[in-house]
């Protein structure tokens, strides 16, 4: 009798434990909502249903995308959610529709809006941009294309171990967010694919990007207006256009960029290394408090460059100066080879000269020739070993 009571008690305990555990993390597998891993069946609705279930869960919840290829069209993951901790675990590959027209209208493929505490782990997302790039190369009347993955107005976001390949346009966009960690992502698109920026950050604060490997046809990481407290570390870039603060100052009424650290980067065969770029026209924007340190350049066209005279097509800004004020920018321990003779180029605004530029331990070579530096309206100091010699 006693044995029976003990056994029953044990059973009740085990059941309680299972109950507790399952309510702590509910897992919603998209195949349970009808998704098919065949790369052909439209699984958009299944993914959205799994998201809705996770979002509505009172506890932590996981959306699981298992092994296989899942075709998903334009999708918006909207918050706010009931669950304060949602994990999207991608083991397989999410593929975009083969016809680019399906996404191009939307401008974004997978977008998160106003979510909090969302982590994306995984897996691969494949934007299948090839046919759109071919259209653009043919000079036809093609749509701009879609960003593959975007977060808007969101908080406490993690993107970890994700591979994003062949986006139609930008691969990952962080916009209007607070507290975002991007770690160990791999981004791959051909060096000649148009506007396939790796990661674009704007209007966001406390964003950390570490351990990324980015090969694209445009900027590796681009930093837009209103970005503050951005930390970038251990990133490799190339092919592509390098890491760029800007373009800034396109609009008069624009927020500044403040407190950016770019540390331990390697650029291979890129158009630029560390760039700050602003339109040559009036603006209230600014760039303040930037540290570039420990960068290795391998055959980079413009390893160090500030260009304040950007004006594509010379329309809308001829003979104007940039209003963007650039100050407190440090370059420390930047080494390697330049693919052009001017390895250090500070082309600042005549009406708003750059000030507080600091150079420490720079060593940039240009084949067997002497690399050069060029300064326009740039003020600052140099210390340690600086080659080519500073023109500040
Ligand atoms: C600058 O940003 C870093 C994170 O990138 C943060 O730790 C630091 O506190 C910020 N500094 C200031 C003065 O806000």
mmCIF file of C-alpha atoms and ligand atoms in Angstrom:
data_model
loop_
_atom_site.group_PDB
_atom_site.id
_atom_site.type_symbol
_atom_site.label_atom_id
_atom_site.label_comp_id
_atom_site.label_asym_id
_atom_site.label_seq_id
_atom_site.Cartn_x
_atom_site.Cartn_y
_atom_site.Cartn_z
ATOM 1 C CA UNK A 1 0.000 0.000 0.000
ATOM 2 C CA UNK A 2 2.745 2.444 1.022
ATOM 3 C CA UNK A 3 4.608 1.504 -2.155
ATOM 4 C CA UNK A 4 1.525 2.326 -4.244
ATOM 5 C CA UNK A 5 1.166 5.762 -2.629
ATOM 6 C CA UNK A 6 4.839 6.532 -3.238
ATOM 7 C CA UNK A 7 4.514 5.429 -6.848
ATOM 8 C CA UNK A 8 1.437 7.588 -7.394
ATOM 9 C CA UNK A 9 3.140 10.551 -5.793
ATOM 10 C CA UNK A 10 6.146 10.071 -8.060
ATOM 11 C CA UNK A 11 3.891 9.948 -11.115
ATOM 12 C CA UNK A 12 2.158 13.164 -10.087
ATOM 13 C CA UNK A 13 5.544 14.825 -9.597
ATOM 14 C CA UNK A 14 6.739 13.692 -13.025
ATOM 15 C CA UNK A 15 3.548 14.961 -14.673
ATOM 16 C CA UNK A 16 3.897 18.297 -12.889
ATOM 17 C CA UNK A 17 7.492 18.542 -14.054
ATOM 18 C CA UNK A 18 6.540 17.849 -17.670
ATOM 19 C CA UNK A 19 3.758 20.418 -17.450
ATOM 20 C CA UNK A 20 6.128 23.024 -16.014
ATOM 21 C CA UNK A 21 8.801 22.317 -18.596
ATOM 22 C CA UNK A 22 6.515 22.471 -21.603
ATOM 23 C CA UNK A 23 4.975 25.753 -20.485
ATOM 24 C CA UNK A 24 8.482 27.229 -20.058
ATOM 25 C CA UNK A 25 9.260 26.767 -23.712
ATOM 26 C CA UNK A 26 6.560 25.889 -26.187
ATOM 27 C CA UNK A 27 7.967 24.783 -29.538
ATOM 28 C CA UNK A 28 6.007 25.496 -32.697
ATOM 29 C CA UNK A 29 7.377 23.495 -35.605
ATOM 30 C CA UNK A 30 6.315 24.984 -38.934
ATOM 31 C CA UNK A 31 5.740 21.522 -40.430
ATOM 32 C CA UNK A 32 2.998 21.026 -37.816
ATOM 33 C CA UNK A 33 1.316 24.022 -39.458
ATOM 34 C CA UNK A 34 1.560 22.489 -42.942
ATOM 35 C CA UNK A 35 4.971 23.692 -44.156
ATOM 36 C CA UNK A 36 6.713 21.349 -46.610
ATOM 37 C CA UNK A 37 10.515 20.999 -46.851
ATOM 38 C CA UNK A 38 10.399 20.602 -50.650
ATOM 39 C CA UNK A 39 11.473 24.134 -51.659
ATOM 40 C CA UNK A 40 8.336 24.471 -53.794
ATOM 41 C CA UNK A 41 5.266 24.510 -51.578
ATOM 42 C CA UNK A 42 4.488 27.995 -50.327
ATOM 43 C CA UNK A 43 5.072 27.744 -46.585
ATOM 44 C CA UNK A 44 4.490 31.434 -45.790
ATOM 45 C CA UNK A 45 1.171 30.872 -44.027
ATOM 46 C CA UNK A 46 2.591 28.024 -41.929
ATOM 47 C CA UNK A 47 5.502 30.162 -40.780
ATOM 48 C CA UNK A 48 3.163 33.015 -39.948
ATOM 49 C CA UNK A 49 0.832 30.697 -37.998
ATOM 50 C CA UNK A 50 3.777 29.332 -36.003
ATOM 51 C CA UNK A 51 4.874 32.920 -35.310
ATOM 52 C CA UNK A 52 1.371 33.922 -34.212
ATOM 53 C CA UNK A 53 1.277 30.958 -31.817
ATOM 54 C CA UNK A 54 4.703 31.854 -30.361
ATOM 55 C CA UNK A 55 3.860 35.554 -30.189
ATOM 56 C CA UNK A 56 0.623 34.834 -28.364
ATOM 57 C CA UNK A 57 2.222 32.430 -25.893
ATOM 58 C CA UNK A 58 2.346 33.654 -22.296
ATOM 59 C CA UNK A 59 5.735 31.963 -21.855
ATOM 60 C CA UNK A 60 8.991 31.684 -23.783
ATOM 61 C CA UNK A 61 8.340 30.127 -27.179
ATOM 62 C CA UNK A 62 10.267 28.763 -30.130
ATOM 63 C CA UNK A 63 9.408 28.760 -33.822
ATOM 64 C CA UNK A 64 11.260 25.836 -35.363
ATOM 65 C CA UNK A 65 12.199 25.649 -39.032
ATOM 66 C CA UNK A 66 13.598 22.117 -39.410
ATOM 67 C CA UNK A 67 16.025 20.763 -42.011
ATOM 68 C CA UNK A 68 15.010 21.117 -45.630
ATOM 69 C CA UNK A 69 14.110 23.946 -48.001
ATOM 70 C CA UNK A 70 11.052 26.052 -47.212
ATOM 71 C CA UNK A 71 9.645 28.462 -49.777
ATOM 72 C CA UNK A 72 8.465 31.630 -48.062
ATOM 73 C CA UNK A 73 7.126 34.825 -49.665
ATOM 74 C CA UNK A 74 6.857 38.291 -48.156
ATOM 75 C CA UNK A 75 6.129 38.007 -44.452
ATOM 76 C CA UNK A 76 5.833 40.475 -41.564
ATOM 77 C CA UNK A 77 6.347 39.289 -37.999
ATOM 78 C CA UNK A 78 4.406 41.876 -36.032
ATOM 79 C CA UNK A 79 4.567 42.692 -32.358
ATOM 80 C CA UNK A 80 4.045 43.560 -29.675
ATOM 81 C CA UNK A 81 3.841 39.957 -28.467
ATOM 82 C CA UNK A 82 2.532 38.415 -25.291
ATOM 83 C CA UNK A 83 5.684 36.279 -25.039
ATOM 84 C CA UNK A 84 8.729 38.240 -23.930
ATOM 85 C CA UNK A 85 11.171 35.651 -25.266
ATOM 86 C CA UNK A 86 10.792 34.204 -28.738
ATOM 87 C CA UNK A 87 13.425 32.067 -30.437
ATOM 88 C CA UNK A 88 13.349 31.389 -34.144
ATOM 89 C CA UNK A 89 15.477 28.311 -34.669
ATOM 90 C CA UNK A 90 16.310 27.747 -38.330
ATOM 91 C CA UNK A 91 17.994 24.404 -39.031
ATOM 92 C CA UNK A 92 17.220 24.339 -42.742
ATOM 93 C CA UNK A 93 17.011 26.972 -45.471
ATOM 94 C CA UNK A 94 14.280 29.527 -46.101
ATOM 95 C CA UNK A 95 14.161 30.327 -49.809
ATOM 96 C CA UNK A 96 12.540 33.316 -51.517
ATOM 97 C CA UNK A 97 10.108 32.921 -54.428
ATOM 98 C CA UNK A 98 11.887 32.292 -57.726
ATOM 99 C CA UNK A 99 10.103 35.221 -59.387
ATOM 100 C CA UNK A 100 11.618 38.428 -57.984
ATOM 101 C CA UNK A 101 8.468 40.406 -58.771
ATOM 102 C CA UNK A 102 6.803 38.698 -55.788
ATOM 103 C CA UNK A 103 9.043 40.445 -53.259
ATOM 104 C CA UNK A 104 10.077 43.562 -55.089
ATOM 105 C CA UNK A 105 6.807 45.387 -54.428
ATOM 106 C CA UNK A 106 7.103 44.888 -50.691
ATOM 107 C CA UNK A 107 10.688 46.131 -50.537
ATOM 108 C CA UNK A 108 11.360 43.667 -47.724
ATOM 109 C CA UNK A 109 11.216 39.905 -47.645
ATOM 110 C CA UNK A 110 11.074 39.047 -43.922
ATOM 111 C CA UNK A 111 10.372 42.010 -41.661
ATOM 112 C CA UNK A 112 10.000 42.182 -37.890
ATOM 113 C CA UNK A 113 8.000 45.130 -36.587
ATOM 114 C CA UNK A 114 7.880 46.296 -32.963
ATOM 115 C CA UNK A 115 9.040 43.044 -31.381
ATOM 116 C CA UNK A 116 10.974 42.565 -28.140
ATOM 117 C CA UNK A 117 13.228 39.726 -26.974
ATOM 118 C CA UNK A 118 13.388 37.925 -30.319
ATOM 119 C CA UNK A 119 16.400 35.741 -31.215
ATOM 120 C CA UNK A 120 17.024 34.254 -34.635
ATOM 121 C CA UNK A 121 19.429 31.289 -34.691
ATOM 122 C CA UNK A 122 20.485 29.450 -37.656
ATOM 123 C CA UNK A 123 20.254 28.319 -40.613
ATOM 124 C CA UNK A 124 20.219 29.935 -44.034
ATOM 125 C CA UNK A 125 18.032 32.444 -45.825
ATOM 126 C CA UNK A 126 18.383 32.565 -49.603
ATOM 127 C CA UNK A 127 17.027 35.687 -51.353
ATOM 128 C CA UNK A 128 17.577 34.240 -54.850
ATOM 129 C CA UNK A 129 18.538 37.662 -56.208
ATOM 130 C CA UNK A 130 20.250 36.420 -59.348
ATOM 131 C CA UNK A 131 17.457 37.067 -61.847
ATOM 132 C CA UNK A 132 16.837 40.576 -60.487
ATOM 133 C CA UNK A 133 20.552 41.439 -60.756
ATOM 134 C CA UNK A 134 20.500 40.143 -64.334
ATOM 135 C CA UNK A 135 17.524 42.410 -65.057
ATOM 136 C CA UNK A 136 19.390 45.381 -63.567
ATOM 137 C CA UNK A 137 22.552 44.545 -65.526
ATOM 138 C CA UNK A 138 20.425 44.471 -68.694
ATOM 139 C CA UNK A 139 19.389 48.071 -67.975
ATOM 140 C CA UNK A 140 15.713 47.141 -68.195
ATOM 141 C CA UNK A 141 12.884 48.573 -66.164
ATOM 142 C CA UNK A 142 13.504 46.528 -63.011
ATOM 143 C CA UNK A 143 12.221 47.009 -59.470
ATOM 144 C CA UNK A 144 14.698 47.999 -56.731
ATOM 145 C CA UNK A 145 14.309 44.636 -54.996
ATOM 146 C CA UNK A 146 13.813 43.593 -51.397
ATOM 147 C CA UNK A 147 15.899 43.560 -48.233
ATOM 148 C CA UNK A 148 16.078 39.951 -47.001
ATOM 149 C CA UNK A 149 15.746 40.445 -43.241
ATOM 150 C CA UNK A 150 14.715 43.659 -41.470
ATOM 151 C CA UNK A 151 14.021 44.657 -37.868
ATOM 152 C CA UNK A 152 12.077 47.876 -37.278
ATOM 153 C CA UNK A 153 11.259 49.577 -33.989
ATOM 154 C CA UNK A 154 12.354 46.550 -31.986
ATOM 155 C CA UNK A 155 14.211 45.900 -28.737
ATOM 156 C CA UNK A 156 16.540 43.204 -27.331
ATOM 157 C CA UNK A 157 17.159 41.381 -30.569
ATOM 158 C CA UNK A 158 19.731 38.670 -31.292
ATOM 159 C CA UNK A 159 20.744 37.307 -34.677
ATOM 160 C CA UNK A 160 23.211 34.444 -34.258
ATOM 161 C CA UNK A 161 24.924 32.092 -36.683
ATOM 162 C CA UNK A 162 22.650 32.995 -39.572
ATOM 163 C CA UNK A 163 23.790 32.721 -43.197
ATOM 164 C CA UNK A 164 22.168 35.130 -45.608
ATOM 165 C CA UNK A 165 22.898 34.530 -49.259
ATOM 166 C CA UNK A 166 22.072 36.274 -52.526
ATOM 167 C CA UNK A 167 19.680 38.920 -51.285
ATOM 168 C CA UNK A 168 17.904 40.961 -53.970
ATOM 169 C CA UNK A 169 19.091 44.105 -52.155
ATOM 170 C CA UNK A 170 20.371 44.656 -48.587
ATOM 171 C CA UNK A 171 20.846 41.435 -46.608
ATOM 172 C CA UNK A 172 20.099 42.619 -43.056
ATOM 173 C CA UNK A 173 18.643 45.976 -41.935
ATOM 174 C CA UNK A 174 18.461 47.171 -38.307
ATOM 175 C CA UNK A 175 16.253 50.262 -38.191
ATOM 176 C CA UNK A 176 14.881 52.155 -35.205
ATOM 177 C CA UNK A 177 15.975 49.448 -32.762
ATOM 178 C CA UNK A 178 17.505 49.369 -29.314
ATOM 179 C CA UNK A 179 19.806 46.599 -28.058
ATOM 180 C CA UNK A 180 20.687 44.376 -31.003
ATOM 181 C CA UNK A 181 23.393 41.677 -31.044
ATOM 182 C CA UNK A 182 24.449 40.256 -34.394
ATOM 183 C CA UNK A 183 26.985 37.474 -33.903
ATOM 184 C CA UNK A 184 28.690 35.031 -36.216
ATOM 185 C CA UNK A 185 26.628 35.814 -39.302
ATOM 186 C CA UNK A 186 27.822 34.927 -42.799
ATOM 187 C CA UNK A 187 26.668 37.033 -45.714
ATOM 188 C CA UNK A 188 27.466 36.027 -49.254
ATOM 189 C CA UNK A 189 26.604 37.541 -52.630
ATOM 190 C CA UNK A 190 28.745 37.984 -55.775
ATOM 191 C CA UNK A 191 31.109 40.967 -55.922
ATOM 192 C CA UNK A 192 29.227 42.357 -58.928
ATOM 193 C CA UNK A 193 25.700 42.054 -57.505
ATOM 194 C CA UNK A 194 24.142 45.549 -57.225
ATOM 195 C CA UNK A 195 23.121 47.110 -53.849
ATOM 196 C CA UNK A 196 23.547 43.883 -51.911
ATOM 197 C CA UNK A 197 24.832 45.612 -48.745
ATOM 198 C CA UNK A 198 25.643 43.220 -45.916
ATOM 199 C CA UNK A 199 24.288 44.861 -42.756
ATOM 200 C CA UNK A 200 22.723 48.325 -42.646
ATOM 201 C CA UNK A 201 22.152 50.017 -39.275
ATOM 202 C CA UNK A 202 20.225 53.249 -38.806
ATOM 203 C CA UNK A 203 18.233 55.113 -36.180
ATOM 204 C CA UNK A 204 19.378 52.508 -33.671
ATOM 205 C CA UNK A 205 21.269 52.460 -30.400
ATOM 206 C CA UNK A 206 23.362 49.802 -28.604
ATOM 207 C CA UNK A 207 23.973 47.575 -31.609
ATOM 208 C CA UNK A 208 26.847 45.053 -31.517
ATOM 209 C CA UNK A 209 28.085 43.194 -34.592
ATOM 210 C CA UNK A 210 30.802 40.584 -33.937
ATOM 211 C CA UNK A 211 32.381 37.712 -35.811
ATOM 212 C CA UNK A 212 30.766 38.445 -39.176
ATOM 213 C CA UNK A 213 32.129 37.293 -42.545
ATOM 214 C CA UNK A 214 30.689 39.460 -45.324
ATOM 215 C CA UNK A 215 31.185 39.105 -49.085
ATOM 216 C CA UNK A 216 28.914 41.313 -51.188
ATOM 217 C CA UNK A 217 28.594 43.640 -54.151
ATOM 218 C CA UNK A 218 28.119 46.756 -52.015
ATOM 219 C CA UNK A 219 28.905 47.970 -48.483
ATOM 220 C CA UNK A 220 29.964 45.324 -46.010
ATOM 221 C CA UNK A 221 28.355 47.299 -43.177
ATOM 222 C CA UNK A 222 26.695 50.675 -43.749
ATOM 223 C CA UNK A 223 25.805 53.063 -40.948
ATOM 224 C CA UNK A 224 22.973 55.509 -41.445
ATOM 225 C CA UNK A 225 21.686 58.604 -39.609
ATOM 226 C CA UNK A 226 20.673 58.324 -35.959
ATOM 227 C CA UNK A 227 23.045 55.460 -35.091
ATOM 228 C CA UNK A 228 24.577 55.673 -31.598
ATOM 229 C CA UNK A 229 26.653 53.273 -29.471
ATOM 230 C CA UNK A 230 27.537 50.905 -32.284
ATOM 231 C CA UNK A 231 30.220 48.274 -31.677
ATOM 232 C CA UNK A 232 31.724 46.296 -34.576
ATOM 233 C CA UNK A 233 34.428 43.711 -33.843
ATOM 234 C CA UNK A 234 36.106 40.837 -35.691
ATOM 235 C CA UNK A 235 34.557 41.349 -39.085
ATOM 236 C CA UNK A 236 36.002 40.317 -42.436
ATOM 237 C CA UNK A 237 34.913 42.145 -45.583
ATOM 238 C CA UNK A 238 35.505 41.473 -49.255
ATOM 239 C CA UNK A 239 34.602 41.549 -51.968
ATOM 240 C CA UNK A 240 32.489 44.688 -51.521
ATOM 241 C CA UNK A 241 32.700 48.375 -50.719
ATOM 242 C CA UNK A 242 33.959 48.150 -47.123
ATOM 243 C CA UNK A 243 32.580 49.589 -43.876
ATOM 244 C CA UNK A 244 30.924 52.952 -44.381
ATOM 245 C CA UNK A 245 29.506 55.594 -42.095
ATOM 246 C CA UNK A 246 27.089 57.132 -44.590
ATOM 247 C CA UNK A 247 26.021 58.253 -46.962
ATOM 248 C CA UNK A 248 24.885 60.928 -44.523
ATOM 249 C CA UNK A 249 23.522 64.420 -45.063
ATOM 250 C CA UNK A 250 21.216 63.688 -47.957
ATOM 251 C CA UNK A 251 18.450 65.442 -46.030
ATOM 252 C CA UNK A 252 18.782 68.766 -44.242
ATOM 253 C CA UNK A 253 16.939 67.589 -41.168
ATOM 254 C CA UNK A 254 18.987 64.572 -40.221
ATOM 255 C CA UNK A 255 20.112 62.894 -36.999
ATOM 256 C CA UNK A 256 23.794 62.446 -36.282
ATOM 257 C CA UNK A 257 25.969 59.371 -35.771
ATOM 258 C CA UNK A 258 27.749 59.139 -32.429
ATOM 259 C CA UNK A 259 29.998 56.685 -30.553
ATOM 260 C CA UNK A 260 30.983 54.081 -33.130
ATOM 261 C CA UNK A 261 33.803 51.571 -32.563
ATOM 262 C CA UNK A 262 35.137 49.435 -35.409
ATOM 263 C CA UNK A 263 37.744 47.018 -34.101
ATOM 264 C CA UNK A 264 39.786 44.128 -35.508
ATOM 265 C CA UNK A 265 38.650 44.045 -39.115
ATOM 266 C CA UNK A 266 40.147 42.557 -42.270
ATOM 267 C CA UNK A 267 39.407 43.980 -45.725
ATOM 268 C CA UNK A 268 40.349 41.961 -48.795
ATOM 269 C CA UNK A 269 40.155 43.497 -52.273
ATOM 270 C CA UNK A 270 37.432 45.943 -51.269
ATOM 271 C CA UNK A 271 36.723 49.335 -52.852
ATOM 272 C CA UNK A 272 37.066 51.055 -49.453
ATOM 273 C CA UNK A 273 38.269 50.066 -46.042
ATOM 274 C CA UNK A 274 37.097 52.514 -43.368
ATOM 275 C CA UNK A 275 34.969 55.201 -44.955
ATOM 276 C CA UNK A 276 32.914 58.211 -43.882
ATOM 277 C CA UNK A 277 30.804 59.572 -46.717
ATOM 278 C CA UNK A 278 28.483 62.603 -46.819
ATOM 279 C CA UNK A 279 26.531 64.420 -49.494
ATOM 280 C CA UNK A 280 27.942 67.772 -50.631
ATOM 281 C CA UNK A 281 24.921 69.774 -49.526
ATOM 282 C CA UNK A 282 23.538 71.538 -46.441
ATOM 283 C CA UNK A 283 22.495 69.345 -43.509
ATOM 284 C CA UNK A 284 22.277 69.423 -39.748
ATOM 285 C CA UNK A 285 23.834 65.965 -39.459
ATOM 286 C CA UNK A 286 27.089 65.104 -37.691
ATOM 287 C CA UNK A 287 29.551 62.311 -37.001
ATOM 288 C CA UNK A 288 31.176 62.404 -33.580
ATOM 289 C CA UNK A 289 33.291 59.979 -31.569
ATOM 290 C CA UNK A 290 34.457 57.231 -33.913
ATOM 291 C CA UNK A 291 37.285 54.775 -33.201
ATOM 292 C CA UNK A 292 38.736 52.658 -35.981
ATOM 293 C CA UNK A 293 41.373 50.299 -34.579
ATOM 294 C CA UNK A 294 43.329 47.182 -35.565
ATOM 295 C CA UNK A 295 42.416 46.963 -39.237
ATOM 296 C CA UNK A 296 44.227 44.924 -41.861
ATOM 297 C CA UNK A 297 43.976 46.045 -45.491
ATOM 298 C CA UNK A 298 44.773 43.677 -48.332
ATOM 299 C CA UNK A 299 44.822 45.391 -51.705
ATOM 300 C CA UNK A 300 42.111 47.918 -50.805
ATOM 301 C CA UNK A 301 41.398 50.842 -53.184
ATOM 302 C CA UNK A 302 40.778 53.455 -50.456
ATOM 303 C CA UNK A 303 41.903 52.046 -47.106
ATOM 304 C CA UNK A 304 41.161 55.240 -45.131
ATOM 305 C CA UNK A 305 38.775 57.754 -46.656
ATOM 306 C CA UNK A 306 36.510 60.635 -45.696
ATOM 307 C CA UNK A 307 34.538 61.864 -48.694
ATOM 308 C CA UNK A 308 32.296 64.860 -48.037
ATOM 309 C CA UNK A 309 31.635 65.636 -51.679
ATOM 310 C CA UNK A 310 29.334 62.781 -52.603
ATOM 311 C CA UNK A 311 26.840 63.882 -55.225
ATOM 312 C CA UNK A 312 25.889 61.117 -57.639
ATOM 313 C CA UNK A 313 25.046 62.404 -61.091
ATOM 314 C CA UNK A 314 26.008 65.907 -59.871
ATOM 315 C CA UNK A 315 22.316 66.605 -59.406
ATOM 316 C CA UNK A 316 20.893 68.484 -56.423
ATOM 317 C CA UNK A 317 24.219 69.579 -54.949
ATOM 318 C CA UNK A 318 26.639 71.166 -57.440
ATOM 319 C CA UNK A 319 29.018 73.699 -55.853
ATOM 320 C CA UNK A 320 27.582 73.100 -52.377
ATOM 321 C CA UNK A 321 29.437 72.048 -49.240
ATOM 322 C CA UNK A 322 28.436 69.317 -46.869
ATOM 323 C CA UNK A 323 26.786 70.512 -43.682
ATOM 324 C CA UNK A 324 27.729 67.315 -41.845
ATOM 325 C CA UNK A 325 30.198 68.107 -39.059
ATOM 326 C CA UNK A 326 32.797 65.380 -38.539
ATOM 327 C CA UNK A 327 34.800 65.382 -35.298
ATOM 328 C CA UNK A 328 36.755 63.065 -32.939
ATOM 329 C CA UNK A 329 37.658 60.318 -35.353
ATOM 330 C CA UNK A 330 40.596 58.095 -34.353
ATOM 331 C CA UNK A 331 42.477 55.696 -36.626
ATOM 332 C CA UNK A 332 44.774 53.411 -34.654
ATOM 333 C CA UNK A 333 46.867 50.454 -35.820
ATOM 334 C CA UNK A 334 45.743 50.360 -39.456
ATOM 335 C CA UNK A 335 48.114 48.252 -41.569
ATOM 336 C CA UNK A 336 48.391 46.663 -44.960
ATOM 337 C CA UNK A 337 48.327 47.374 -48.665
ATOM 338 C CA UNK A 338 46.522 49.966 -50.735
ATOM 339 C CA UNK A 339 45.519 49.349 -54.357
ATOM 340 C CA UNK A 340 45.764 53.069 -55.131
ATOM 341 C CA UNK A 341 48.502 55.576 -54.332
ATOM 342 C CA UNK A 342 46.394 57.790 -52.049
ATOM 343 C CA UNK A 343 45.999 55.400 -49.140
ATOM 344 C CA UNK A 344 44.725 58.046 -46.721
ATOM 345 C CA UNK A 345 42.271 60.596 -48.065
ATOM 346 C CA UNK A 346 40.521 63.234 -45.977
ATOM 347 C CA UNK A 347 38.329 65.258 -48.335
ATOM 348 C CA UNK A 348 36.265 67.277 -45.867
ATOM 349 C CA UNK A 349 33.731 70.066 -46.201
ATOM 350 C CA UNK A 350 35.027 73.600 -46.893
ATOM 351 C CA UNK A 351 32.278 75.096 -44.744
ATOM 352 C CA UNK A 352 32.514 72.436 -41.986
ATOM 353 C CA UNK A 353 36.109 71.191 -41.821
ATOM 354 C CA UNK A 354 36.776 67.863 -40.104
ATOM 355 C CA UNK A 355 38.386 68.327 -36.713
ATOM 356 C CA UNK A 356 39.906 66.133 -34.058
ATOM 357 C CA UNK A 357 41.141 63.460 -36.449
ATOM 358 C CA UNK A 358 43.787 61.341 -34.719
ATOM 359 C CA UNK A 359 46.224 59.028 -36.435
ATOM 360 C CA UNK A 360 48.279 56.486 -34.464
ATOM 361 C CA UNK A 361 50.415 53.693 -35.855
ATOM 362 C CA UNK A 362 49.397 53.626 -39.490
ATOM 363 C CA UNK A 363 51.362 51.606 -42.015
ATOM 364 C CA UNK A 364 49.928 51.456 -45.502
ATOM 365 C CA UNK A 365 51.959 50.449 -48.529
ATOM 366 C CA UNK A 366 51.398 50.849 -52.269
ATOM 367 C CA UNK A 367 53.392 48.214 -54.129
ATOM 368 C CA UNK A 368 56.984 49.367 -54.604
ATOM 369 C CA UNK A 369 55.936 53.017 -54.686
ATOM 370 C CA UNK A 370 55.371 55.404 -51.819
ATOM 371 C CA UNK A 371 51.749 55.602 -50.658
ATOM 372 C CA UNK A 372 50.418 59.149 -50.181
ATOM 373 C CA UNK A 373 47.974 60.975 -47.987
ATOM 374 C CA UNK A 374 45.699 63.799 -49.093
ATOM 375 C CA UNK A 375 43.960 66.422 -46.931
ATOM 376 C CA UNK A 376 41.317 69.029 -47.696
ATOM 377 C CA UNK A 377 39.851 71.009 -44.801
ATOM 378 C CA UNK A 378 40.972 68.370 -42.303
ATOM 379 C CA UNK A 379 42.456 69.086 -38.898
ATOM 380 C CA UNK A 380 43.939 66.739 -36.307
ATOM 381 C CA UNK A 381 47.055 65.119 -34.902
ATOM 382 C CA UNK A 382 49.342 62.205 -35.645
ATOM 383 C CA UNK A 383 51.376 60.133 -33.216
ATOM 384 C CA UNK A 384 53.526 57.008 -33.314
ATOM 385 C CA UNK A 385 54.485 55.546 -36.643
ATOM 386 C CA UNK A 386 52.447 57.062 -39.502
ATOM 387 C CA UNK A 387 53.071 55.977 -43.101
ATOM 388 C CA UNK A 388 52.179 57.548 -45.478
ATOM 389 C CA UNK A 389 53.093 60.686 -43.495
ATOM 390 C CA UNK A 390 50.140 62.618 -42.147
ATOM 391 C CA UNK A 391 48.902 65.671 -44.042
ATOM 392 C CA UNK A 392 46.688 66.867 -41.178
HETATM 393 C C1 LIG B 1 29.599 53.947 -26.466
HETATM 394 O O1 LIG B 1 29.068 52.727 -26.928
HETATM 395 C C2 LIG B 1 29.464 51.591 -26.201
HETATM 396 C C3 LIG B 1 28.822 50.386 -26.855
HETATM 397 O O2 LIG B 1 29.170 50.332 -28.194
HETATM 398 C C4 LIG B 1 29.029 51.716 -24.750
HETATM 399 O O3 LIG B 1 29.507 50.613 -24.018
HETATM 400 C C5 LIG B 1 29.554 52.998 -24.163
HETATM 401 O O4 LIG B 1 29.051 53.187 -22.880
HETATM 402 C C6 LIG B 1 29.130 54.176 -25.033
HETATM 403 N N1 LIG B 1 29.752 55.399 -24.526
HETATM 404 C C7 LIG B 1 29.025 56.453 -24.194
HETATM 405 C C8 LIG B 1 29.791 57.633 -23.707
HETATM 406 O O5 LIG B 1 27.798 56.486 -24.272
#
